Amino acid sequence: MYRYDTLDKEFLADRALEFRQQVARRLAGEITEDQFKPIRLMNGLYLQLHAYMLRIAIPYGTLTSTKLRKLAYIARTYDKGYGHFTTRTNLQLHWIKLKDAPEILDHLAEVEMHSMQTSGNVIRNITADPYAGATADELDDPRVWSEAIRQWSTLHPEFSFLPRKFKIAVTAAAKDRAATRIYDIGLAMRRGRDGELGFEVMVGGGLGRTPYLAATIREFLPTRHLLSYLEAILRVYNRHGRRDNIWKARIKVLVASLGAEEFARQVEEEWGKSDHSRVDLPDHELARIRASFAGTFETLPAASETLEARKAADPAFARFLRRNVHPHKAPGYAIVDISLKEPGETPGDITSEQMEVVADLGQRYSQDEIRVNYQQNLLLPHVKLEDLPAVYDALAAARLATPNIDLVSDIIACPGLDYCALANARAIPVAQQIAERFADPALAEEVGELRVKISGCINACGHHHVGNIGILGVDKKGEEFYQVTLGGSGEGDAALGQMLGPALPAAKVAEAVEQIVGVYLRERKDDERFLDTYRRTGVAPFKEAVYAEAH
Amino acid sequence: MKALTGNRLTDGEVVFWKAGAWVERFADADLFDDAAAAEAAEADAKAQRTVVVDPYLIDLVESSGLWAPLSFRERVRALGPTNHPHHGKQAEGGSAIEALQNAAGAARSSGRVKLIKR
Amino acid sequence: MPKLIKLHQGQASLANDRFTQVADEEPLPGGDVIISLTRFQAEGDRLLSEGRAVGVRVEAGEEIEGLVYDLPRVAVVALAFPKFRDGRHYTNARLLRERFDYRGEVRAVGDVLREQAMFMVRCGFDAFEPADDSGPDEWLAATRRFTHVYQRAADTREPAFVARAE
Ligand code: HEM
Ligand code: SF4
């Protein structure tokens, strides 16, 4: 875990003071709302339907128990005792008062946290593989590079007024758990012929109104040149990205209009002219960052008798192991997924009490590390097998042991019209209705891997374009309607979903999902996932089932 | 019929115009059946730059003998989020809140901001 | 007449502007002038031969490369911000300083607010015409708000990764 040194801490203190003075100027009427709005957004503070919303950055989704306890404290003291994890692995608090915001930033700074660059047309919080440092299939720890990018992008003088927001995701593993193709830049580590490590650089992904999957502009970039190459990409974008139309300002539009090849040529040309040594981190700095992420693991037997005994005796525990527990690189350890998707609850929401339970478990059983992933769930990356029963019991007591990871009830949903000023329709109640239909864990497991993703408007914060079942809220003359897409995927086999048919009224959506699942169960062969069956059969049988009555 | 609404600068609370000042309950708001009076109030409200952010007029519809915002979005603002019935103004309960909850009728919200620049 | 703040050796002060900024459709006055890139390309040689100092105003959408050949003869490059959110000139300023080695004045004009001060200074601007009410003191304070920086730019500030190694 990266720890701030004096320099990082002084930087944050300067930032918190700057914001305190800016808020005072606004409250005193020295600056107008028009002037203040970009300033508060640069600090992650939005005005939503009911109050201000603060978006707190969780760089590459990594938390310690101290940080999580502080978040619990802030949510309890300044909000209504809960928070919402987002697909960018940030935490959003929905009931914040402007006059409290400076104090909250001071609290965050105490634990090396902030809300900078969680909004605005800047390089946003970096996301990374949530299994970093814990999975056997990675070439390197992606957090080393994510931290390097975090520092380089912090108040970057050239790139703080980009045409539009800019999101970067990093993975160093074979399996893409960071959805690298749907971001402005996706970085996936590869090993070169001579054994050297480098990144495949993907540019121009993004969801929103016109979704694109990123194109590879360089197959192999030696890792040591990461920052200078990013600087070249950002420079080409900053100069040539469109600024006349907010809907065409993302880098995806520039890459699509130039073509990936021409865009790559311009980046290479710019990179060729720049002095890399001024931008790329020197070895000693990389080594310093790397040292902070080095984990040490005990030598343990690969199996645990305590665990096996409990597994044999307790089917609910066995199911939790099947769904929520994943192999770790070190024998005798496991990665534990904590679902924030208990059927009936708001996806991604967590109470202060639950945060404290997870913080305690992380401290006691997971080397003081807690992760957030883009599925709006948490995980404990380094749990000993023999501790799993205790961890499970504590989670279950806090209603955090729902065994539904990647299942139909593990739904991604944005805040929608219950909170968001931009929404067309609600997303949360739709998620709740669907999850309740599959609340029986045996049924959900029988259905298997199926990712449902819901957004309350075309901005696609809920990733609906890449949901196996995607649901988009639209406004039809003031009524909530929902457009359903099928076959999207955000990971290794990334694809955008295809439209099922005309938008459905709110009351029909959960039923439609049930019908779609029914078709899948009828059509599936062997152990096909929903996505495999869909890709084989196409949209027709699903369409028929959902729109049958309308014929 | 119209009402005038906005969010209070210091805490973001949803507020409604009443005789030159702001109240938290929709039930206490001034109702305008005269377009000119409504627009005059809106202009006054816009001048209160250190009190309220981006005030705007909303359309109303009759519900259970009372008035309620016509757009669903504005009813959510006047009540609170539907996933947490005890959060926001709805927590108070009572007949005025129920009238809002039971209101039907729909329209695109006139207050839907163009785009929150992020 | 907009106020002009100049930054010199770490000090900010109000300066008298010896240049007249001339729009394309206006007739040219005598003395030192700042004119558009287009006008400079048409009339620059003549004006320079008259012995006056000439500055060039570059719009956000114009390619700074168009000026490279003439840079040694240009006294001021005025980079015009149509909106403070338009960030193209940060790149242009860095290119002027770091790639084309320009040593003359780089001036920020247009929608220039003190909130941008630190970014501008780091990218190589050394003269400013703020559109808000900030004076030299506020401007200087804004450039000094952060004790540390994380990356190299066109200024001489030491990035964190260098400071840490010392
Ligand atoms: C509630 C306040 C929020 C506002 C005002 C907001 C606004 C927006 C806007 C305007 C866009 C489209 C940007 C564009 O295409 O240029 C967008 C996209 C996105 N937002 Fe949000 N959003 C909010 C909450 C969230 C939440 C809760 C999440 C995570 C659950 C999130 C994650 C994303 C993602 C992942 C995208 C689409 C991917 C992309 O193209 O970058 N945002 N949001
Ligand atoms: S998708 Fe739309 S409704 Fe949902 S959070 Fe994003 S902007 Fe709001």
GROMACS .gro file of N, CA and C and ligand atoms in nm, chain A residues 48 53 55 84 92 165 413-427 454-464 472-473, chain B residues 112 115-116 118, ligand 2:
model
  122
   48GLN      N    1  -2.679   1.801  -0.668
   48GLN     CA    2  -2.770   1.702  -0.723
   48GLN      C    3  -2.914   1.738  -0.688
   53MET      N    4  -2.344   1.658  -0.369
   53MET     CA    5  -2.289   1.523  -0.367
   53MET      C    6  -2.138   1.534  -0.372
   55ARG      N    7  -1.787   1.338  -0.437
   55ARG     CA    8  -1.728   1.215  -0.492
   55ARG      C    9  -1.584   1.206  -0.444
   84HIS      N   10  -2.217   0.550  -0.146
   84HIS     CA   11  -2.246   0.473  -0.268
   84HIS      C   12  -2.116   0.455  -0.347
   92GLN      N   13  -1.944   0.797  -0.338
   92GLN     CA   14  -2.025   0.919  -0.346
   92GLN      C   15  -2.111   0.932  -0.223
  165LYS      N   16  -1.367   1.505  -1.986
  165LYS     CA   17  -1.305   1.419  -1.885
  165LYS      C   18  -1.224   1.306  -1.948
  413ALA      N   19  -2.584  -0.046  -1.097
  413ALA     CA   20  -2.686   0.056  -1.122
  413ALA      C   21  -2.634   0.191  -1.077
  414CYS      N   22  -2.661   0.292  -1.157
  414CYS     CA   23  -2.622   0.428  -1.119
  414CYS      C   24  -2.730   0.483  -1.024
  415PRO      N   25  -2.710   0.600  -0.965
  415PRO     CA   26  -2.811   0.653  -0.873
  415PRO      C   27  -2.944   0.689  -0.940
  416GLY      N   28  -2.940   0.720  -1.070
  416GLY     CA   29  -3.064   0.748  -1.143
  416GLY      C   30  -3.144   0.863  -1.085
  417LEU      N   31  -3.271   0.864  -1.119
  417LEU     CA   32  -3.357   0.977  -1.083
  417LEU      C   33  -3.387   0.988  -0.932
  418ASP      N   34  -3.344   0.892  -0.855
  418ASP     CA   35  -3.360   0.910  -0.711
  418ASP      C   36  -3.265   1.016  -0.656
  419TYR      N   37  -3.154   1.041  -0.727
  419TYR     CA   38  -3.056   1.139  -0.679
  419TYR      C   39  -3.001   1.230  -0.787
  420CYS      N   40  -2.992   1.180  -0.910
  420CYS     CA   41  -2.909   1.247  -1.010
  420CYS      C   42  -2.987   1.354  -1.087
  421ALA      N   43  -2.927   1.471  -1.097
  421ALA     CA   44  -2.992   1.583  -1.164
  421ALA      C   45  -3.005   1.562  -1.314
  422LEU      N   46  -2.929   1.469  -1.370
  422LEU     CA   47  -2.932   1.450  -1.515
  422LEU      C   48  -3.024   1.337  -1.556
  423ALA      N   49  -3.079   1.264  -1.460
  423ALA     CA   50  -3.147   1.139  -1.491
  423ALA      C   51  -3.276   1.159  -1.570
  424ASN      N   52  -3.310   1.056  -1.648
  424ASN     CA   53  -3.440   1.047  -1.713
  424ASN      C   54  -3.535   0.958  -1.636
  425ALA      N   55  -3.479   0.860  -1.568
  425ALA     CA   56  -3.562   0.761  -1.501
  425ALA      C   57  -3.482   0.702  -1.385
  426ARG      N   58  -3.552   0.633  -1.297
  426ARG     CA   59  -3.484   0.572  -1.184
  426ARG      C   60  -3.413   0.443  -1.226
  427ALA      N   61  -3.304   0.413  -1.160
  427ALA     CA   62  -3.233   0.289  -1.187
  427ALA      C   63  -3.242   0.196  -1.066
  454ILE      N   64  -2.752  -0.113  -1.533
  454ILE     CA   65  -2.862  -0.018  -1.550
  454ILE      C   66  -2.814   0.127  -1.536
  455SER      N   67  -2.850   0.210  -1.633
  455SER     CA   68  -2.821   0.354  -1.625
  455SER      C   69  -2.951   0.432  -1.630
  456GLY      N   70  -2.956   0.543  -1.559
  456GLY     CA   71  -3.076   0.626  -1.556
  456GLY      C   72  -3.082   0.728  -1.668
  457CYS      N   73  -2.978   0.736  -1.749
  457CYS     CA   74  -2.982   0.819  -1.870
  457CYS      C   75  -2.866   0.781  -1.960
  458ILE      N   76  -2.861   0.846  -2.076
  458ILE     CA   77  -2.767   0.806  -2.180
  458ILE      C   78  -2.620   0.827  -2.142
  459ASN      N   79  -2.593   0.898  -2.033
  459ASN     CA   80  -2.454   0.913  -1.992
  459ASN      C   81  -2.388   0.782  -1.954
  460ALA      N   82  -2.469   0.681  -1.928
  460ALA     CA   83  -2.417   0.545  -1.915
  460ALA      C   84  -2.326   0.522  -1.796
  461CYS      N   85  -2.351   0.592  -1.687
  461CYS     CA   86  -2.272   0.568  -1.567
  461CYS      C   87  -2.289   0.426  -1.518
  462GLY      N   88  -2.401   0.362  -1.549
  462GLY     CA   89  -2.423   0.224  -1.507
  462GLY      C   90  -2.374   0.122  -1.610
  463HIS      N   91  -2.297   0.169  -1.712
  463HIS     CA   92  -2.235   0.076  -1.809
  463HIS      C   93  -2.336  -0.008  -1.886
  464HIS      N   94  -2.458   0.041  -1.909
  464HIS     CA   95  -2.559  -0.046  -1.969
  464HIS      C   96  -2.519  -0.100  -2.107
  472LEU      N   97  -3.150   0.089  -2.000
  472LEU     CA   98  -3.130   0.233  -2.005
  472LEU      C   99  -3.261   0.305  -1.981
  473GLY      N  100  -3.264   0.393  -1.883
  473GLY     CA  101  -3.386   0.470  -1.855
  473GLY      C  102  -3.403   0.582  -1.956
  663ARG      N  103  -3.493   2.042  -1.580
  663ARG     CA  104  -3.385   1.948  -1.608
  663ARG      C  105  -3.266   2.026  -1.664
  666LEU      N  106  -2.674   2.022  -1.863
  666LEU     CA  107  -2.576   1.919  -1.840
  666LEU      C  108  -2.488   1.967  -1.727
  667ILE      N  109  -2.470   1.880  -1.629
  667ILE     CA  110  -2.379   1.918  -1.523
  667ILE      C  111  -2.239   1.889  -1.573
  669ARG      N  112  -1.886   1.792  -1.593
  669ARG     CA  113  -1.808   1.716  -1.497
  669ARG      C  114  -1.662   1.722  -1.536
  837SF4     S1  115  -2.631   0.751  -1.608
  837SF4    FE1  116  -2.741   0.944  -1.606
  837SF4     S2  117  -2.883   0.915  -1.437
  837SF4    FE2  118  -2.722   0.768  -1.407
  837SF4     S3  119  -2.575   0.873  -1.273
  837SF4    FE3  120  -2.510   0.898  -1.485
  837SF4     S4  121  -2.588   1.097  -1.539
  837SF4    FE4  122  -2.704   1.029  -1.360
   0.00000   0.00000   0.00000
